[in-house]
Each structure stands twice: as C-alpha cells, then as structure tokens.
C-alpha cells in the first residue's frame, strides 16, 4: 500500500467531510406534494402515510405559507373532489377543488414559492383512469389530450406557475404547450412526468386521493422492466417543449434517473412516492431504522443519482433540518 492510498484521511473530521461532500440537499431542491379535499371541516389523516393529510382549504393555505417560509423549491397540488364523473369535469371547473386550491395558494404565496399543479384526470374520473375512456373501455389517448389542454389552461388561470402532466398520454406535453401559448400563458412552465412507471409504490397515494380505480394503468404507464424506453419518452417530451422532466418513482429507478439526467438539457426531477414514504415510516415506527437519517440518506441518494429537484412528502419537515 502506498501512503497516498488513504481515502479515510478526508473523513477524519465533520468539517473535512463537509468540505469534500459531492452532493447536498437544500430546501430549494425539495418540492412538497399536498392534497386538498373538497368538503372537509378538518384535515383528514391518510392512514398509510402517517403525518400526511388531505387538507382543507384553510390548512392548505397554512401548509403553503409554511413551505414558502421553509424556503422550499415548490409545492405540488393534488385535488380530491367530492364528486367524480366519466370525463373528470371537476378538473376543468374554475370552482373545482384543485383550481380553487391553486388560486388560494397563489394568493397566499405570490411568487415566493413556485406553485405546481398535477395535470391528470385520475382524481376526477369515476373510473379512476388518468384519461377519458373510448367505447371499448380503453383509455383514449387523443380525446384525453383535449381535456388535458383545457385542464392546464384552467390551472394556469387559477395561478399555477407550473403544470405537471402525469398521465403518460402520448403527445401530452406538446398539446398542453400549444393550449397554454394560445391562451396567453406562454410563461406557464411544464414539468413533464416523462418516465412514470406502473408502480406498486403508488399504493398509499390511492388512499390519499380516494382513488376510484379498479385494475391498473399498464396501458399508459411504463413497464418497470424498461430503462431505454425512459430515454425515448424523455426525448419526446423535450422535443414537445418540456421545461423540466421527471422520473417516478425515485428509489427503485435511480438507474433511470441517472441516464435521464445524462441526456436531459432541462432540470430533472424525481418523485419519492407515497409507497417510499410509507415504507420508511413503517420501519421507523417499529424502531427498525433511524427515521431522520434514513430520510436524508434516501434524498441524498436521489440527488446523487442526478435529480436537481426531489418531490417528497417530507419536504417541509426536512427543510427545517437543512442549511439554506
Ligand atoms: C396520477 C398520479 C399518481 C401519483 C402522482 N400522480 C398515482 C398513479 O399514477 O397511480 C402517485 C404519487 C405517489 O404515490 O406519491 N395523477
């Protein structure tokens, strides 16, 4: 062994380790996903996501103010309507819960915190699919694009800085870009869920949004077996005008995240999804892992793999423990 072969030298003190850290997590890297439900008088806990709730309009405002105060990178809103129908019309209604939530959050935070909207129909349809159905029951790609276009415009009008199409319909980014530009919203950005997999890790989210889905989303979300396909999806979204791209879930797809980050010319986000949250929460509750260290380690790993931005339900909590 040569005297130079001592990597441990740089690990001897916390200050040295800080000096040579290759990756950091700061509040600005984190986006908080939040749920706002119609017709609640008090926030409703989500049992499979301890600590996460369906917000009322009032508590949503508070959560947004807190997120801004914590210096987060953004807040992502999901709506939980009281009524569902076949075309998800509540998503287009300016008085629908998601658009009302967006308006109120924007009023609360102004431009201090980027306000993002989930642009997808699954929370609003009575069948729970991310799009509208054709006569044979399949999800109709092109008919869905027209609804997404109107939904994105409604969200921009409600005050979203960023719309985030998450339905994995082909052509969704291009169609939404066209609709935003044509309606005077050229500055509204698109965060494209480019590589979104048909994942079991979305389980708790289905409770979070009172999902009506029976069956699965495998005809539109990606097969977990495929990595190369994620690059194709990303390339298409970039060509259609995506301002940011996303890989989802995060922890099981770090290889995909890395390769998307290598080719992307725009910022890359990763979504640490509900099942990742639930899994760590459950193990920590049993005392099997150290909750706070595990949270930071997973998000550091997601950043290390190439994410500029991490969506995580721990965003506000974690920000309180991080340097600005
Ligand atoms: C669809 C959507 C889902 C999630 C975010 N957007 C659910 C799905 O595709 O089934 C999952 C997020 C999570 O699990 O935390 N609008």
PDB file of N, CA and C in Angstrom, residues 14-76:
ATOM      1  N   UNK A  14     -15.774  16.128  10.854  1.00  0.00           N
ATOM      2  CA  UNK A  14     -17.002  16.574  10.165  1.00  0.00           C
ATOM      3  C   UNK A  14     -16.725  17.709   9.179  1.00  0.00           C
ATOM      4  N   UNK A  15     -15.810  18.617   9.526  1.00  0.00           N
ATOM      5  CA  UNK A  15     -15.545  19.757   8.641  1.00  0.00           C
ATOM      6  C   UNK A  15     -14.866  19.296   7.348  1.00  0.00           C
ATOM      7  N   UNK A  16     -13.978  18.295   7.457  1.00  0.00           N
ATOM      8  CA  UNK A  16     -13.358  17.755   6.245  1.00  0.00           C
ATOM      9  C   UNK A  16     -14.396  17.031   5.379  1.00  0.00           C
ATOM     10  N   UNK A  17     -15.263  16.304   6.038  1.00  0.00           N
ATOM     11  CA  UNK A  17     -16.305  15.588   5.274  1.00  0.00           C
ATOM     12  C   UNK A  17     -17.215  16.585   4.563  1.00  0.00           C
ATOM     13  N   UNK A  18     -17.482  17.685   5.246  1.00  0.00           N
ATOM     14  CA  UNK A  18     -18.316  18.731   4.643  1.00  0.00           C
ATOM     15  C   UNK A  18     -17.602  19.354   3.446  1.00  0.00           C
ATOM     16  N   UNK A  19     -16.308  19.559   3.598  1.00  0.00           N
ATOM     17  CA  UNK A  19     -15.509  20.142   2.515  1.00  0.00           C
ATOM     18  C   UNK A  19     -15.587  19.314   1.242  1.00  0.00           C
ATOM     19  N   UNK A  20     -15.573  18.006   1.388  1.00  0.00           N
ATOM     20  CA  UNK A  20     -15.469  17.151   0.202  1.00  0.00           C
ATOM     21  C   UNK A  20     -16.796  16.496  -0.210  1.00  0.00           C
ATOM     22  N   UNK A  21     -17.890  16.910   0.429  1.00  0.00           N
ATOM     23  CA  UNK A  21     -19.185  16.322   0.066  1.00  0.00           C
ATOM     24  C   UNK A  21     -19.514  16.669  -1.388  1.00  0.00           C
ATOM     25  N   UNK A  22     -19.877  15.669  -2.159  1.00  0.00           N
ATOM     26  CA  UNK A  22     -20.141  15.885  -3.583  1.00  0.00           C
ATOM     27  C   UNK A  22     -21.578  16.298  -3.852  1.00  0.00           C
ATOM     28  N   UNK A  23     -22.457  15.977  -2.914  1.00  0.00           N
ATOM     29  CA  UNK A  23     -23.887  16.188  -3.125  1.00  0.00           C
ATOM     30  C   UNK A  23     -24.453  16.866  -1.896  1.00  0.00           C
ATOM     31  N   UNK A  24     -25.342  17.809  -2.067  1.00  0.00           N
ATOM     32  CA  UNK A  24     -26.044  18.320  -0.889  1.00  0.00           C
ATOM     33  C   UNK A  24     -27.536  18.397  -1.159  1.00  0.00           C
ATOM     34  N   UNK A  25     -28.260  18.496  -0.061  1.00  0.00           N
ATOM     35  CA  UNK A  25     -29.704  18.658  -0.152  1.00  0.00           C
ATOM     36  C   UNK A  25     -30.031  19.958   0.553  1.00  0.00           C
ATOM     37  N   UNK A  26     -30.645  20.854  -0.167  1.00  0.00           N
ATOM     38  CA  UNK A  26     -31.050  22.146   0.393  1.00  0.00           C
ATOM     39  C   UNK A  26     -32.552  22.297   0.209  1.00  0.00           C
ATOM     40  N   UNK A  27     -33.154  23.150   1.022  1.00  0.00           N
ATOM     41  CA  UNK A  27     -34.607  23.325   0.887  1.00  0.00           C
ATOM     42  C   UNK A  27     -35.044  23.625  -0.545  1.00  0.00           C
ATOM     43  N   UNK A  28     -34.248  24.382  -1.275  1.00  0.00           N
ATOM     44  CA  UNK A  28     -34.663  24.761  -2.639  1.00  0.00           C
ATOM     45  C   UNK A  28     -34.762  23.568  -3.581  1.00  0.00           C
ATOM     46  N   UNK A  29     -34.118  22.457  -3.212  1.00  0.00           N
ATOM     47  CA  UNK A  29     -34.193  21.252  -4.054  1.00  0.00           C
ATOM     48  C   UNK A  29     -35.495  20.477  -3.862  1.00  0.00           C
ATOM     49  N   UNK A  30     -36.256  20.833  -2.831  1.00  0.00           N
ATOM     50  CA  UNK A  30     -37.393  19.999  -2.435  1.00  0.00           C
ATOM     51  C   UNK A  30     -38.736  20.608  -2.833  1.00  0.00           C
ATOM     52  N   UNK A  31     -39.615  19.751  -3.314  1.00  0.00           N
ATOM     53  CA  UNK A  31     -40.984  20.166  -3.633  1.00  0.00           C
ATOM     54  C   UNK A  31     -41.931  19.332  -2.781  1.00  0.00           C
ATOM     55  N   UNK A  32     -42.888  20.002  -2.153  1.00  0.00           N
ATOM     56  CA  UNK A  32     -43.841  19.317  -1.282  1.00  0.00           C
ATOM     57  C   UNK A  32     -45.130  19.002  -2.042  1.00  0.00           C
ATOM     58  N   UNK A  33     -45.471  17.709  -2.196  1.00  0.00           N
ATOM     59  CA  UNK A  33     -46.782  17.365  -2.753  1.00  0.00           C
ATOM     60  C   UNK A  33     -47.846  17.481  -1.656  1.00  0.00           C
ATOM     61  N   UNK A  34     -48.987  18.079  -1.988  1.00  0.00           N
ATOM     62  CA  UNK A  34     -50.070  18.244  -1.000  1.00  0.00           C
ATOM     63  C   UNK A  34     -51.413  17.879  -1.621  1.00  0.00           C
ATOM     64  N   UNK A  35     -52.315  17.435  -0.753  1.00  0.00           N
ATOM     65  CA  UNK A  35     -53.661  17.046  -1.187  1.00  0.00           C
ATOM     66  C   UNK A  35     -54.664  18.026  -0.594  1.00  0.00           C
ATOM     67  N   UNK A  36     -55.563  18.530  -1.423  1.00  0.00           N
ATOM     68  CA  UNK A  36     -56.628  19.382  -0.899  1.00  0.00           C
ATOM     69  C   UNK A  36     -57.959  18.746  -1.276  1.00  0.00           C
ATOM     70  N   UNK A  37     -58.794  18.542  -0.246  1.00  0.00           N
ATOM     71  CA  UNK A  37     -60.046  17.821  -0.461  1.00  0.00           C
ATOM     72  C   UNK A  37     -61.236  18.761  -0.325  1.00  0.00           C
ATOM     73  N   UNK A  38     -62.251  18.458  -1.128  1.00  0.00           N
ATOM     74  CA  UNK A  38     -63.478  19.242  -1.108  1.00  0.00           C
ATOM     75  C   UNK A  38     -64.348  18.811   0.076  1.00  0.00           C
ATOM     76  N   UNK A  39     -64.924  19.776   0.739  1.00  0.00           N
ATOM     77  CA  UNK A  39     -65.957  19.479   1.728  1.00  0.00           C
ATOM     78  C   UNK A  39     -65.476  18.912   3.053  1.00  0.00           C
ATOM     79  N   UNK A  40     -64.240  19.137   3.424  1.00  0.00           N
ATOM     80  CA  UNK A  40     -63.767  18.696   4.747  1.00  0.00           C
ATOM     81  C   UNK A  40     -63.871  19.864   5.736  1.00  0.00           C
ATOM     82  N   UNK A  41     -64.179  19.563   7.017  1.00  0.00           N
ATOM     83  CA  UNK A  41     -64.114  20.646   8.015  1.00  0.00           C
ATOM     84  C   UNK A  41     -62.799  20.589   8.768  1.00  0.00           C
ATOM     85  N   UNK A  42     -62.132  19.437   8.688  1.00  0.00           N
ATOM     86  CA  UNK A  42     -60.837  19.321   9.389  1.00  0.00           C
ATOM     87  C   UNK A  42     -59.945  18.467   8.502  1.00  0.00           C
ATOM     88  N   UNK A  43     -58.622  18.642   8.614  1.00  0.00           N
ATOM     89  CA  UNK A  43     -57.724  17.816   7.809  1.00  0.00           C
ATOM     90  C   UNK A  43     -57.956  16.341   8.119  1.00  0.00           C
ATOM     91  N   UNK A  44     -57.880  15.503   7.088  1.00  0.00           N
ATOM     92  CA  UNK A  44     -58.164  14.078   7.265  1.00  0.00           C
ATOM     93  C   UNK A  44     -56.870  13.288   7.096  1.00  0.00           C
ATOM     94  N   UNK A  45     -56.448  12.607   8.160  1.00  0.00           N
ATOM     95  CA  UNK A  45     -55.204  11.832   8.073  1.00  0.00           C
ATOM     96  C   UNK A  45     -55.302  10.722   7.019  1.00  0.00           C
ATOM     97  N   UNK A  46     -54.190  10.429   6.399  1.00  0.00           N
ATOM     98  CA  UNK A  46     -54.104   9.329   5.444  1.00  0.00           C
ATOM     99  C   UNK A  46     -53.391   8.193   6.187  1.00  0.00           C
ATOM    100  N   UNK A  47     -54.122   7.104   6.454  1.00  0.00           N
ATOM    101  CA  UNK A  47     -53.598   6.126   7.412  1.00  0.00           C
ATOM    102  C   UNK A  47     -52.305   5.463   6.929  1.00  0.00           C
ATOM    103  N   UNK A  48     -52.174   5.277   5.633  1.00  0.00           N
ATOM    104  CA  UNK A  48     -50.972   4.616   5.126  1.00  0.00           C
ATOM    105  C   UNK A  48     -49.805   5.587   4.931  1.00  0.00           C
ATOM    106  N   UNK A  49     -50.036   6.860   5.225  1.00  0.00           N
ATOM    107  CA  UNK A  49     -48.965   7.861   5.158  1.00  0.00           C
ATOM    108  C   UNK A  49     -48.969   8.697   6.428  1.00  0.00           C
ATOM    109  N   UNK A  50     -48.501   8.101   7.543  1.00  0.00           N
ATOM    110  CA  UNK A  50     -48.597   8.801   8.820  1.00  0.00           C
ATOM    111  C   UNK A  50     -47.936  10.177   8.738  1.00  0.00           C
ATOM    112  N   UNK A  51     -48.708  11.198   9.173  1.00  0.00           N
ATOM    113  CA  UNK A  51     -48.181  12.567   9.136  1.00  0.00           C
ATOM    114  C   UNK A  51     -48.638  13.341   7.905  1.00  0.00           C
ATOM    115  N   UNK A  52     -49.207  12.642   6.918  1.00  0.00           N
ATOM    116  CA  UNK A  52     -49.710  13.324   5.720  1.00  0.00           C
ATOM    117  C   UNK A  52     -51.239  13.356   5.802  1.00  0.00           C
ATOM    118  N   UNK A  53     -51.828  14.462   5.361  1.00  0.00           N
ATOM    119  CA  UNK A  53     -53.283  14.609   5.455  1.00  0.00           C
ATOM    120  C   UNK A  53     -53.864  15.052   4.123  1.00  0.00           C
ATOM    121  N   UNK A  54     -55.166  14.871   4.003  1.00  0.00           N
ATOM    122  CA  UNK A  54     -55.920  15.612   2.998  1.00  0.00           C
ATOM    123  C   UNK A  54     -56.231  16.948   3.658  1.00  0.00           C
ATOM    124  N   UNK A  55     -55.814  18.021   3.036  1.00  0.00           N
ATOM    125  CA  UNK A  55     -56.010  19.339   3.622  1.00  0.00           C
ATOM    126  C   UNK A  55     -57.406  19.887   3.346  1.00  0.00           C
ATOM    127  N   UNK A  56     -57.852  20.743   4.261  1.00  0.00           N
ATOM    128  CA  UNK A  56     -58.979  21.625   3.958  1.00  0.00           C
ATOM    129  C   UNK A  56     -58.379  22.823   3.232  1.00  0.00           C
ATOM    130  N   UNK A  57     -59.234  23.667   2.698  1.00  0.00           N
ATOM    131  CA  UNK A  57     -58.713  24.863   2.018  1.00  0.00           C
ATOM    132  C   UNK A  57     -57.901  25.716   2.976  1.00  0.00           C
ATOM    133  N   UNK A  58     -58.356  25.787   4.226  1.00  0.00           N
ATOM    134  CA  UNK A  58     -57.644  26.623   5.203  1.00  0.00           C
ATOM    135  C   UNK A  58     -56.287  26.030   5.560  1.00  0.00           C
ATOM    136  N   UNK A  59     -56.255  24.718   5.845  1.00  0.00           N
ATOM    137  CA  UNK A  59     -54.961  24.149   6.252  1.00  0.00           C
ATOM    138  C   UNK A  59     -54.005  24.061   5.061  1.00  0.00           C
ATOM    139  N   UNK A  60     -54.550  24.006   3.867  1.00  0.00           N
ATOM    140  CA  UNK A  60     -53.690  24.042   2.675  1.00  0.00           C
ATOM    141  C   UNK A  60     -52.938  25.377   2.607  1.00  0.00           C
ATOM    142  N   UNK A  61     -53.661  26.447   2.836  1.00  0.00           N
ATOM    143  CA  UNK A  61     -53.025  27.774   2.848  1.00  0.00           C
ATOM    144  C   UNK A  61     -51.880  27.808   3.849  1.00  0.00           C
ATOM    145  N   UNK A  62     -52.163  27.251   5.031  1.00  0.00           N
ATOM    146  CA  UNK A  62     -51.126  27.244   6.073  1.00  0.00           C
ATOM    147  C   UNK A  62     -49.910  26.443   5.631  1.00  0.00           C
ATOM    148  N   UNK A  63     -50.172  25.278   5.054  1.00  0.00           N
ATOM    149  CA  UNK A  63     -49.062  24.419   4.599  1.00  0.00           C
ATOM    150  C   UNK A  63     -48.241  25.129   3.526  1.00  0.00           C
ATOM    151  N   UNK A  64     -48.924  25.885   2.677  1.00  0.00           N
ATOM    152  CA  UNK A  64     -48.220  26.606   1.608  1.00  0.00           C
ATOM    153  C   UNK A  64     -47.363  27.726   2.203  1.00  0.00           C
ATOM    154  N   UNK A  65     -47.921  28.428   3.183  1.00  0.00           N
ATOM    155  CA  UNK A  65     -47.158  29.513   3.821  1.00  0.00           C
ATOM    156  C   UNK A  65     -45.929  28.934   4.519  1.00  0.00           C
ATOM    157  N   UNK A  66     -46.125  27.786   5.171  1.00  0.00           N
ATOM    158  CA  UNK A  66     -45.003  27.117   5.838  1.00  0.00           C
ATOM    159  C   UNK A  66     -43.930  26.689   4.842  1.00  0.00           C
ATOM    160  N   UNK A  67     -44.371  26.144   3.712  1.00  0.00           N
ATOM    161  CA  UNK A  67     -43.433  25.691   2.679  1.00  0.00           C
ATOM    162  C   UNK A  67     -42.634  26.872   2.149  1.00  0.00           C
ATOM    163  N   UNK A  68     -43.297  27.995   1.954  1.00  0.00           N
ATOM    164  CA  UNK A  68     -42.595  29.196   1.479  1.00  0.00           C
ATOM    165  C   UNK A  68     -41.599  29.649   2.541  1.00  0.00           C
ATOM    166  N   UNK A  69     -42.052  29.636   3.788  1.00  0.00           N
ATOM    167  CA  UNK A  69     -41.175  30.058   4.885  1.00  0.00           C
ATOM    168  C   UNK A  69     -39.968  29.156   5.044  1.00  0.00           C
ATOM    169  N   UNK A  70     -40.152  27.885   4.726  1.00  0.00           N
ATOM    170  CA  UNK A  70     -39.046  26.925   4.847  1.00  0.00           C
ATOM    171  C   UNK A  70     -38.078  27.026   3.673  1.00  0.00           C
ATOM    172  N   UNK A  71     -38.420  27.848   2.691  1.00  0.00           N
ATOM    173  CA  UNK A  71     -37.523  28.031   1.549  1.00  0.00           C
ATOM    174  C   UNK A  71     -37.566  26.895   0.546  1.00  0.00           C
ATOM    175  N   UNK A  72     -38.689  26.156   0.530  1.00  0.00           N
ATOM    176  CA  UNK A  72     -38.786  25.024  -0.406  1.00  0.00           C
ATOM    177  C   UNK A  72     -38.703  25.484  -1.860  1.00  0.00           C
ATOM    178  N   UNK A  73     -38.412  24.518  -2.721  1.00  0.00           N
ATOM    179  CA  UNK A  73     -38.357  24.787  -4.149  1.00  0.00           C
ATOM    180  C   UNK A  73     -39.732  24.938  -4.770  1.00  0.00           C
ATOM    181  N   UNK A  74     -40.747  24.342  -4.144  1.00  0.00           N
ATOM    182  CA  UNK A  74     -42.081  24.442  -4.722  1.00  0.00           C
ATOM    183  C   UNK A  74     -43.089  23.629  -3.938  1.00  0.00           C
ATOM    184  N   UNK A  75     -44.355  23.757  -4.372  1.00  0.00           N
ATOM    185  CA  UNK A  75     -45.431  22.967  -3.780  1.00  0.00           C
ATOM    186  C   UNK A  75     -46.253  22.412  -4.943  1.00  0.00           C
ATOM    187  N   UNK A  76     -46.618  21.151  -4.855  1.00  0.00           N
ATOM    188  CA  UNK A  76     -47.368  20.488  -5.938  1.00  0.00           C
ATOM    189  C   UNK A  76     -48.740  20.099  -5.421  1.00  0.00           C
TER     190      UNK A  76
END
